[in-house]
PDB file of C-alpha atoms in Angstrom:
ATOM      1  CA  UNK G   2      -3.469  -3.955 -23.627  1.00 69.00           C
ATOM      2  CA  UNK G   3      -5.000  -4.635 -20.112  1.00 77.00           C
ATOM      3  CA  UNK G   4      -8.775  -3.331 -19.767  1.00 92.00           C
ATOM      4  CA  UNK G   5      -9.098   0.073 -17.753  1.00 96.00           C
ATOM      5  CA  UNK G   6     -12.141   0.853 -15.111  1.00 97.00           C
ATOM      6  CA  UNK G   7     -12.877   3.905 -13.358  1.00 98.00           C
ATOM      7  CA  UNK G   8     -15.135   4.006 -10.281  1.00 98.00           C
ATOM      8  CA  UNK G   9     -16.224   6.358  -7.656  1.00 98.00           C
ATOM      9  CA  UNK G  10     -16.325   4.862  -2.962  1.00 98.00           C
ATOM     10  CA  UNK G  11     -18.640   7.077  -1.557  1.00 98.00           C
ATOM     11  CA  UNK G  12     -18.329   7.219   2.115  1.00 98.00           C
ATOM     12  CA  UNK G  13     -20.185   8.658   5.290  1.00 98.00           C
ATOM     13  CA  UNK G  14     -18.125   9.554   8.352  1.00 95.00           C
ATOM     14  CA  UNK G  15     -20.172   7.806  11.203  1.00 91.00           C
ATOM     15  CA  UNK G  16     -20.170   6.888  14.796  1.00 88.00           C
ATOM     16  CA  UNK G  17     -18.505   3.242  14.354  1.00 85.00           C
ATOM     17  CA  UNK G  18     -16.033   4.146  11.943  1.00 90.00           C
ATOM     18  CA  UNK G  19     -16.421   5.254   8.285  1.00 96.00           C
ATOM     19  CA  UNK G  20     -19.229   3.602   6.406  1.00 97.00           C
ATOM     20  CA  UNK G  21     -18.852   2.892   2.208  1.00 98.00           C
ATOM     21  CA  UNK G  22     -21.633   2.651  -0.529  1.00 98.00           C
ATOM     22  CA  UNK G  23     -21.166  -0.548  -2.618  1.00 98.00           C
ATOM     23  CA  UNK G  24     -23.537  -2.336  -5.445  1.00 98.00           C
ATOM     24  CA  UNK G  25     -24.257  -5.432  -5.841  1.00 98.00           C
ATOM     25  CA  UNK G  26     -23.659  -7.051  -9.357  1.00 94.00           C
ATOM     26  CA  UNK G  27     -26.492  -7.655 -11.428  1.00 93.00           C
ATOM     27  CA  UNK G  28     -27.233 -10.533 -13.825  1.00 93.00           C
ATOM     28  CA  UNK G  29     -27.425 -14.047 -13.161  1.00 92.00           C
ATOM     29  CA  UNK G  30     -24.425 -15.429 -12.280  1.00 90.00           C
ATOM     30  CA  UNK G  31     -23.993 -13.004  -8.827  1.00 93.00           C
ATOM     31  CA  UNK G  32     -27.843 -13.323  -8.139  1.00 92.00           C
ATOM     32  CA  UNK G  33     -27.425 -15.762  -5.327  1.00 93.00           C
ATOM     33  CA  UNK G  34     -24.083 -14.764  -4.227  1.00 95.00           C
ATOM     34  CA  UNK G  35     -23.442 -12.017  -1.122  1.00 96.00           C
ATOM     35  CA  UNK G  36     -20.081 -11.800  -0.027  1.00 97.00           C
ATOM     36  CA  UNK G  37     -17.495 -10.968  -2.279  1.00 96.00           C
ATOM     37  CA  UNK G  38     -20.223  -9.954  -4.992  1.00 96.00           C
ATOM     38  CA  UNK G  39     -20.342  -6.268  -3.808  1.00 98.00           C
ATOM     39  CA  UNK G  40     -18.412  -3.601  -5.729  1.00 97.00           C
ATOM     40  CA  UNK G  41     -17.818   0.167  -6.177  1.00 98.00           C
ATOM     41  CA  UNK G  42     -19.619   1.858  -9.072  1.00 98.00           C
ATOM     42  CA  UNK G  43     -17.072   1.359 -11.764  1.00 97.00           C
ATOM     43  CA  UNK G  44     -16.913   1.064 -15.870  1.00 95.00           C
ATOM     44  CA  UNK G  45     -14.733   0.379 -18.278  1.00 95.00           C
ATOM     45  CA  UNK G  46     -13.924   3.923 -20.167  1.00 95.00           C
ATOM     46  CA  UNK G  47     -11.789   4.543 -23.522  1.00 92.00           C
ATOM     47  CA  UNK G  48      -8.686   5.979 -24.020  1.00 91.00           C
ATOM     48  CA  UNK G  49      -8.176   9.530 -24.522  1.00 93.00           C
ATOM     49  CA  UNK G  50     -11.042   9.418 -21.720  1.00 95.00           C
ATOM     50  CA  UNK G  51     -10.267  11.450 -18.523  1.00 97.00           C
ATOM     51  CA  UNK G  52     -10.700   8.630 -15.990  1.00 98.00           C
ATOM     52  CA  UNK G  53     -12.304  10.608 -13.421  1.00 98.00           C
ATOM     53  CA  UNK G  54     -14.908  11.984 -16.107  1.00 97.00           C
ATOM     54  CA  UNK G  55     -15.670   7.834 -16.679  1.00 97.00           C
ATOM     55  CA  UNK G  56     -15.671   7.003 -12.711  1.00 98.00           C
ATOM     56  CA  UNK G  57     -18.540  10.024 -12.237  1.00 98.00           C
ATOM     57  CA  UNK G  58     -20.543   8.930 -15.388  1.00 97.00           C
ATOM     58  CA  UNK G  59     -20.677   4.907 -13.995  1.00 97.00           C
ATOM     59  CA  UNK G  60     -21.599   5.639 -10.650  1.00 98.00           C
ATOM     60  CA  UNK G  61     -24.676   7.729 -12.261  1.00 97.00           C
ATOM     61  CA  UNK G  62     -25.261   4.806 -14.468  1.00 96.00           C
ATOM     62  CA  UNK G  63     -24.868   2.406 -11.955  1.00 97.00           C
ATOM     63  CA  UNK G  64     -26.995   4.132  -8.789  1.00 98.00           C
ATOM     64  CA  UNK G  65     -28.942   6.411 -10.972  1.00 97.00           C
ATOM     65  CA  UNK G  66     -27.565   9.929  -8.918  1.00 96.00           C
ATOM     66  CA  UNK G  67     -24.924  12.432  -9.830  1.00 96.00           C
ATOM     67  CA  UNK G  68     -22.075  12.762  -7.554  1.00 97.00           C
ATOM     68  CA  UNK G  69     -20.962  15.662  -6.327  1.00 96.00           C
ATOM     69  CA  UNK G  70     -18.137  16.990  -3.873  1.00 96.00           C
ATOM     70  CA  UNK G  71     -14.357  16.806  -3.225  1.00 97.00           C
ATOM     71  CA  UNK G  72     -12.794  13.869  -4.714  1.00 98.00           C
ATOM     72  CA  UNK G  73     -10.283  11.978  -3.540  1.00 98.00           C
ATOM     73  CA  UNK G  74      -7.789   9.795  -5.956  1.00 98.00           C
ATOM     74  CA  UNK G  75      -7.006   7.029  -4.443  1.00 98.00           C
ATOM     75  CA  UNK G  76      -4.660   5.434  -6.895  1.00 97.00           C
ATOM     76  CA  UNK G  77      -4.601   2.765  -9.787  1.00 97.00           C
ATOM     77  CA  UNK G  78      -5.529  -0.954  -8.442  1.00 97.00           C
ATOM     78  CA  UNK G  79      -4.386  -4.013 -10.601  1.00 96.00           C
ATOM     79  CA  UNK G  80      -7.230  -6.429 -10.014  1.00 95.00           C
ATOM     80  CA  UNK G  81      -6.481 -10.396 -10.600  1.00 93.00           C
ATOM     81  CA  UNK G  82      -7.913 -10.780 -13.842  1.00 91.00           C
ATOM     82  CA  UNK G  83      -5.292  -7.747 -15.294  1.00 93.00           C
ATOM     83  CA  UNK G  84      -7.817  -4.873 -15.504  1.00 95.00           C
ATOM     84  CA  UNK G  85      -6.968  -1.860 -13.840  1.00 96.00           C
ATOM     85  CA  UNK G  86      -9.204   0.194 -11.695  1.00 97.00           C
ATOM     86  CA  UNK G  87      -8.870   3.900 -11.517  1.00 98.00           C
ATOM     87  CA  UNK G  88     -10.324   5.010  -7.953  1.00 98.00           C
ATOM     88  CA  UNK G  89     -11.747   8.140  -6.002  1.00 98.00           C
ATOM     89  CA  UNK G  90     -13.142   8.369  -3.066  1.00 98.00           C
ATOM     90  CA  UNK G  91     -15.975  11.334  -2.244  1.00 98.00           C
ATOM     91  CA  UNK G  92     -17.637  12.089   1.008  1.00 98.00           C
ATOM     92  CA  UNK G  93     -21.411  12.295   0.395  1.00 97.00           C
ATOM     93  CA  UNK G  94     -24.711  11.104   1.515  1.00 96.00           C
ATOM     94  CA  UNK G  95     -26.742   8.390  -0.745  1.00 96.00           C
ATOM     95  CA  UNK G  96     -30.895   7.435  -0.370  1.00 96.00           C
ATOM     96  CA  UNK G  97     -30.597   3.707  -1.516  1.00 97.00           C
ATOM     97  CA  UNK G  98     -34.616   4.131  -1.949  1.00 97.00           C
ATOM     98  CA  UNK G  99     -33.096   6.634  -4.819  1.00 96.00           C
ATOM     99  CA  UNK G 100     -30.938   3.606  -6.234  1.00 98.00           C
ATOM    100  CA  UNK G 101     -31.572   2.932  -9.937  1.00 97.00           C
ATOM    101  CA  UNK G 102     -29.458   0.945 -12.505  1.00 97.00           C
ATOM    102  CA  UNK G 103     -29.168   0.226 -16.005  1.00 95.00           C
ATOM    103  CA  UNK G 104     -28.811  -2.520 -17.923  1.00 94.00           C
ATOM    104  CA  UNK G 105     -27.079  -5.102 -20.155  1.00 93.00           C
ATOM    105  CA  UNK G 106     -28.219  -7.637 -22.394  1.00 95.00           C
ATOM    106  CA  UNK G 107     -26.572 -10.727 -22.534  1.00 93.00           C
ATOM    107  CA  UNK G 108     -28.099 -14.399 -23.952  1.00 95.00           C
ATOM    108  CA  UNK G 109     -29.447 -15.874 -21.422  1.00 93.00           C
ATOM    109  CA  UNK G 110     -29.808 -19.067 -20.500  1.00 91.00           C
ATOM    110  CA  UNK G 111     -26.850 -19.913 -21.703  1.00 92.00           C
ATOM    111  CA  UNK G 112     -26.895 -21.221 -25.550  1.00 92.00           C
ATOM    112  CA  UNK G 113     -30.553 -20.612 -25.569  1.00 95.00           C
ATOM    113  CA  UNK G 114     -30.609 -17.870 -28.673  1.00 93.00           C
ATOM    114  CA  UNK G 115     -32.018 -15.070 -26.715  1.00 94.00           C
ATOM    115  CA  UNK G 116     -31.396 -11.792 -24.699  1.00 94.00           C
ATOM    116  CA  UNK G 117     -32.098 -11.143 -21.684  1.00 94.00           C
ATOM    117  CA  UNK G 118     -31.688  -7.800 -19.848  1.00 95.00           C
ATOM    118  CA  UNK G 119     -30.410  -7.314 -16.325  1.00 96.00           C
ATOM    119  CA  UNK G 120     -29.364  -4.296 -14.136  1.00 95.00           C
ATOM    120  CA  UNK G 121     -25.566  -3.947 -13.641  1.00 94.00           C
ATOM    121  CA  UNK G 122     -25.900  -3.841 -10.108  1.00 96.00           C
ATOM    122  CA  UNK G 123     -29.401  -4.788  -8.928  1.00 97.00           C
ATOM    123  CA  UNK G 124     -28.520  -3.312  -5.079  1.00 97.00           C
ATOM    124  CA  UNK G 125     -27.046  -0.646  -3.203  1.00 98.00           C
ATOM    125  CA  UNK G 126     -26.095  -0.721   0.476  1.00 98.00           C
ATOM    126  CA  UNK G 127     -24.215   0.910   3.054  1.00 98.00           C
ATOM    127  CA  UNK G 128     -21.851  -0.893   4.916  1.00 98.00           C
ATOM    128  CA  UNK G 129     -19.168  -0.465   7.484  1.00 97.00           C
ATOM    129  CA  UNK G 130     -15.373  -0.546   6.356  1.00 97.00           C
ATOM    130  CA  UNK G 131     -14.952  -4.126   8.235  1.00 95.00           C
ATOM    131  CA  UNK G 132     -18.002  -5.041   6.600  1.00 97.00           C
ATOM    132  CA  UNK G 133     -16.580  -4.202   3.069  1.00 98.00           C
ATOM    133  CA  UNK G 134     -14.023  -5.772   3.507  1.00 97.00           C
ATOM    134  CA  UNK G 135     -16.059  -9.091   3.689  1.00 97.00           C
ATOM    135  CA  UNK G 136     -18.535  -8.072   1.091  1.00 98.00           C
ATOM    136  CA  UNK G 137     -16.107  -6.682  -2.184  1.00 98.00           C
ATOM    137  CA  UNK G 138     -14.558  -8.570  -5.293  1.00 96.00           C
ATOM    138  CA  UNK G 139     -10.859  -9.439  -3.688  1.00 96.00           C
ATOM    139  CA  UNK G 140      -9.222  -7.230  -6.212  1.00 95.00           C
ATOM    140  CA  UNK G 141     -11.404  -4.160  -4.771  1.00 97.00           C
ATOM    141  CA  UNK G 142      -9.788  -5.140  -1.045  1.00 97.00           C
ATOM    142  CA  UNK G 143      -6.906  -2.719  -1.568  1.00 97.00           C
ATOM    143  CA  UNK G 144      -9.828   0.103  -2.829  1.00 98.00           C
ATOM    144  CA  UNK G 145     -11.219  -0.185   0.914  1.00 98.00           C
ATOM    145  CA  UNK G 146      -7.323  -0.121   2.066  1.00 97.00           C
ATOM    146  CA  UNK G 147      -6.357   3.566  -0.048  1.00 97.00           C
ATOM    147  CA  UNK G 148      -9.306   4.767   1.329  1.00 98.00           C
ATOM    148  CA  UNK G 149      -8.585   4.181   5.207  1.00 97.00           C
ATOM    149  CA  UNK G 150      -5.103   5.492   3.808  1.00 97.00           C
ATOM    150  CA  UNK G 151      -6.705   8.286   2.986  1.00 97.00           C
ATOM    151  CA  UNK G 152      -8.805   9.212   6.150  1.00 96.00           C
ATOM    152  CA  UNK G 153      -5.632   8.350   8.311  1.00 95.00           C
ATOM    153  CA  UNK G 154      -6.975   4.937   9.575  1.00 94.00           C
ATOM    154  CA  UNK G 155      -5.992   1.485   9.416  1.00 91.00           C
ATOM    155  CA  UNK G 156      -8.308  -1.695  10.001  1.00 91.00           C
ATOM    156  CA  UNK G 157      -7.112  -1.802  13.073  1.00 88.00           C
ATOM    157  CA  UNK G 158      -8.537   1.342  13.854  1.00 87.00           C
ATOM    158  CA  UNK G 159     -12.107   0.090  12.620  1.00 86.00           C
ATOM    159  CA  UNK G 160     -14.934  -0.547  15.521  1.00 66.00           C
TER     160      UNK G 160
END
């Protein structure tokens, strides 16, 4: 059975267009990369799980701040490795000098014997919809897309 994620876009209604909150991925092997190494707060979650429950409880664990507001389901999102994403959108404000992960351990270097730990995201930024769109994993493109859906905008619309 395909792995299931739930995750929470935060967005900001600004002058240029609708802006989005996004992390970074943590750990090694995204350390030196930029665009298309950006992601919503998401996890994995179990089944029997409500997904929405799972897509508040990562983006605390992943920015280190409750959200809190209206959500917005945006739909399920088959990404290119076969996982599914469960998505919501909420409106809200976000201090990134606030921004606090946890971690994973995973052996690292490579064959080396030991652990290492690492934040699951080690950034959080604002960006600009046509920024996203540049910045996310590919299979988090149609995310961005639901929520312009959403908000009753299309990229064309974007500044």
């Amino acid at each position: 059975m395909a792995k299931r994620s739930a995750g929470l876009l935060m967005f900001r209604r600004a002058r240029g267009g609708p802006e989005v909150l996004l992390v970074h991925h943590g750990g090694p092997f995204w350390a030196k990369k930029d665009d298309g190494a950006w992601s919503i707060p998401k996890g994995l979650y179990e089944d029997g799980e409500d997904p929405l429950v799972a897509a508040k409880r990562e983006f605390e664990e992943e920015t280190g701040q409750r959200p809190t507001g209206s959500f917005i389901e945006l739909g399920v999102f088959k990404q290119p490795g076969g996982k599914y994403v469960s998505a919501w959108a909420v409106e809200g404000e976000f201090d990134l000098a606030m921004f606090k992960s946890n971690t994973f351990a995973m052996e690292w270097p490579p064959r080396s014997g030991r652990l290492a730990e690492f934040p699951e995201a080690d950034r959080a930024g604002w960006f600009p919809v046509k920024d996203a769109f540049r910045k996310v994993t590919k299979g988090q493109l149609a995310i961005l897309r639901g929520l312009l859906d959403r908000l009753g905008l299309s990229e064309d619309d974007l500044a």
